[in-house]
PDB file of C-alpha atoms in Angstrom:
ATOM      1  CA  MET A  24     -22.492 -59.407  17.176  1.00  0.00           C
ATOM      2  CA  SER A  25     -25.318 -61.891  17.138  1.00  0.00           C
ATOM      3  CA  TYR A  26     -28.723 -61.427  16.766  1.00  0.00           C
ATOM      4  CA  GLY A  27     -29.953 -62.564  20.383  1.00  0.00           C
ATOM      5  CA  ARG A  28     -27.302 -60.192  21.387  1.00  0.00           C
ATOM      6  CA  LEU A  29     -28.197 -57.254  19.234  1.00  0.00           C
ATOM      7  CA  ALA A  30     -32.350 -58.375  20.131  1.00  0.00           C
ATOM      8  CA  LEU A  31     -31.125 -57.616  23.983  1.00  0.00           C
ATOM      9  CA  LEU A  32     -29.533 -54.396  23.140  1.00  0.00           C
ATOM     10  CA  LEU A  33     -32.772 -53.037  20.971  1.00  0.00           C
ATOM     11  CA  THR A  34     -35.101 -54.181  23.776  1.00  0.00           C
ATOM     12  CA  LEU A  35     -33.049 -52.086  26.617  1.00  0.00           C
ATOM     13  CA  ALA A  36     -32.668 -49.294  24.632  1.00  0.00           C
ATOM     14  CA  LEU A  37     -36.237 -49.217  23.901  1.00  0.00           C
ATOM     15  CA  ALA A  38     -36.939 -49.996  27.293  1.00  0.00           C
ATOM     16  CA  GLY A  39     -35.762 -46.703  28.269  1.00  0.00           C
ATOM     17  CA  CYS A  40     -32.181 -48.488  29.653  1.00  0.00           C
ATOM     18  CA  ASN A  41     -29.481 -45.816  29.244  1.00  0.00           C
ATOM     19  CA  PRO A  42     -26.036 -47.501  30.006  1.00  0.00           C
ATOM     20  CA  VAL A  43     -24.455 -44.831  31.321  1.00  0.00           C
ATOM     21  CA  ALA A  44     -26.378 -44.113  33.506  1.00  0.00           C
ATOM     22  CA  PRO A  45     -25.587 -44.600  37.425  1.00  0.00           C
ATOM     23  CA  TYR A  46     -26.200 -47.424  39.838  1.00  0.00           C
ATOM     24  CA  ALA A  47     -25.805 -48.585  42.911  1.00  0.00           C
ATOM     25  CA  THR A  48     -23.612 -51.330  43.747  1.00  0.00           C
ATOM     26  CA  GLY A  49     -21.642 -53.008  46.849  1.00  0.00           C
ATOM     27  CA  PRO A  50     -18.808 -50.368  47.849  1.00  0.00           C
ATOM     28  CA  LEU A  51     -15.054 -50.740  48.290  1.00  0.00           C
ATOM     29  CA  ALA A  52     -14.171 -52.262  51.839  1.00  0.00           C
ATOM     30  CA  ALA A  53     -12.977 -49.867  54.366  1.00  0.00           C
ATOM     31  CA  LYS A  54      -9.244 -50.289  54.539  1.00  0.00           C
ATOM     32  CA  ALA A  55      -7.725 -52.263  57.792  1.00  0.00           C
ATOM     33  CA  GLY A  56      -8.143 -50.038  61.296  1.00  0.00           C
ATOM     34  CA  VAL A  57     -10.628 -47.890  59.728  1.00  0.00           C
ATOM     35  CA  LYS A  58     -13.788 -48.097  61.813  1.00  0.00           C
ATOM     36  CA  ASP A  59     -16.681 -45.854  59.733  1.00  0.00           C
ATOM     37  CA  GLU A  60     -19.514 -44.477  61.511  1.00  0.00           C
ATOM     38  CA  GLY A  61     -22.491 -46.224  59.766  1.00  0.00           C
ATOM     39  CA  PRO A  62     -22.830 -48.190  56.719  1.00  0.00           C
ATOM     40  CA  ARG A  63     -21.423 -47.949  53.337  1.00  0.00           C
ATOM     41  CA  VAL A  64     -23.157 -47.446  50.134  1.00  0.00           C
ATOM     42  CA  ALA A  65     -21.758 -47.242  46.539  1.00  0.00           C
ATOM     43  CA  ILE A  66     -22.451 -45.618  43.038  1.00  0.00           C
ATOM     44  CA  CYS A  67     -20.901 -46.636  39.632  1.00  0.00           C
ATOM     45  CA  PHE A  68     -20.693 -43.405  37.688  1.00  0.00           C
ATOM     46  CA  ASN A  69     -18.975 -42.460  34.572  1.00  0.00           C
ATOM     47  CA  PRO A  70     -16.851 -39.270  35.356  1.00  0.00           C
ATOM     48  CA  LEU A  71     -17.450 -37.911  31.721  1.00  0.00           C
ATOM     49  CA  LYS A  72     -20.892 -38.096  32.696  1.00  0.00           C
ATOM     50  CA  THR A  73     -21.779 -37.542  36.398  1.00  0.00           C
ATOM     51  CA  ALA A  74     -21.592 -34.588  38.121  1.00  0.00           C
ATOM     52  CA  ASP A  75     -20.289 -34.205  41.470  1.00  0.00           C
ATOM     53  CA  GLU A  76     -23.807 -32.870  42.859  1.00  0.00           C
ATOM     54  CA  LYS A  77     -25.534 -35.548  40.965  1.00  0.00           C
ATOM     55  CA  LEU A  78     -23.384 -38.389  42.654  1.00  0.00           C
ATOM     56  CA  GLN A  79     -23.421 -36.456  45.861  1.00  0.00           C
ATOM     57  CA  GLU A  80     -27.656 -36.699  45.384  1.00  0.00           C
ATOM     58  CA  LEU A  81     -27.745 -40.340  44.687  1.00  0.00           C
ATOM     59  CA  GLY A  82     -25.010 -41.725  47.335  1.00  0.00           C
ATOM     60  CA  GLN A  83     -27.500 -39.742  49.924  1.00  0.00           C
ATOM     61  CA  ALA A  84     -30.657 -41.284  48.152  1.00  0.00           C
ATOM     62  CA  GLU A  85     -28.895 -44.986  49.056  1.00  0.00           C
ATOM     63  CA  CYS A  86     -27.881 -44.283  52.436  1.00  0.00           C
ATOM     64  CA  LEU A  87     -31.847 -45.081  54.642  1.00  0.00           C
ATOM     65  CA  GLY A  88     -33.072 -43.006  58.016  1.00  0.00           C
ATOM     66  CA  ASP A  89     -31.260 -39.973  59.465  1.00  0.00           C
ATOM     67  CA  THR A  90     -28.183 -39.339  57.641  1.00  0.00           C
ATOM     68  CA  VAL A  91     -25.481 -37.631  55.566  1.00  0.00           C
ATOM     69  CA  ALA A  92     -23.788 -39.667  52.776  1.00  0.00           C
ATOM     70  CA  LYS A  93     -20.137 -38.407  52.774  1.00  0.00           C
ATOM     71  CA  ARG A  94     -17.333 -39.611  50.032  1.00  0.00           C
ATOM     72  CA  VAL A  95     -15.079 -41.347  51.243  1.00  0.00           C
ATOM     73  CA  ASP A  96     -13.195 -43.248  47.818  1.00  0.00           C
ATOM     74  CA  THR A  97     -13.245 -43.846  44.157  1.00  0.00           C
ATOM     75  CA  ASP A  98     -11.745 -46.203  42.349  1.00  0.00           C
ATOM     76  CA  TYR A  99     -12.112 -47.654  38.616  1.00  0.00           C
ATOM     77  CA  ARG A 100     -11.965 -51.333  38.432  1.00  0.00           C
ATOM     78  CA  LEU A 101     -14.068 -52.852  35.954  1.00  0.00           C
ATOM     79  CA  TYR A 102     -15.208 -56.366  37.544  1.00  0.00           C
ATOM     80  CA  THR A 103     -17.007 -53.705  40.030  1.00  0.00           C
ATOM     81  CA  CYS A 104     -18.561 -51.397  37.001  1.00  0.00           C
ATOM     82  CA  SER A 105     -19.191 -52.048  33.705  1.00  0.00           C
ATOM     83  CA  VAL A 106     -16.467 -50.254  30.862  1.00  0.00           C
ATOM     84  CA  MET A 107     -19.977 -47.472  30.328  1.00  0.00           C
ATOM     85  CA  VAL A 108     -19.792 -46.321  33.994  1.00  0.00           C
ATOM     86  CA  PRO A 109     -16.325 -47.244  35.203  1.00  0.00           C
ATOM     87  CA  GLY A 110     -16.084 -45.109  38.698  1.00  0.00           C
ATOM     88  CA  ARG A 111     -17.418 -46.634  41.875  1.00  0.00           C
ATOM     89  CA  ALA A 112     -18.207 -43.499  44.316  1.00  0.00           C
ATOM     90  CA  THR A 113     -18.127 -45.133  48.449  1.00  0.00           C
ATOM     91  CA  PHE A 114     -19.623 -43.269  50.515  1.00  0.00           C
ATOM     92  CA  VAL A 115     -20.517 -44.047  54.485  1.00  0.00           C
ATOM     93  CA  CYS A 116     -23.843 -43.462  55.878  1.00  0.00           C
ATOM     94  CA  GLU A 117     -22.839 -40.792  58.755  1.00  0.00           C
ATOM     95  CA  PRO A 118     -25.158 -40.218  61.264  1.00  0.00           C
ATOM     96  CA  LYS A 119     -26.527 -36.474  61.492  1.00  0.00           C
ATOM     97  CA  LYS A 120     -25.059 -34.097  63.992  1.00  0.00           C
ATOM     98  CA  LYS A 121     -27.148 -32.650  66.231  1.00  0.00           C
TER      99      LYS A 121
END
């Protein structure tokens, strides 16, 4: 490992950056013919470190307005999320039922 990369890793570690912390990302596109009731959001996560309740909470935090995050898909594509957080949970932000 080069000294530059080592310095970057050390800086991130000291800054409190957690390489396995979940983070928002672009969502998986809807399949052909599927019409969502609202916008899609997604969270990259580590399935061994992130509880389903926490993942739902994070998805809900990404939904704006008076909506409910409904989990519609999960995929594991390493070009979307990092190796440390390989899962991507996609949610649809549906309007709350009245």
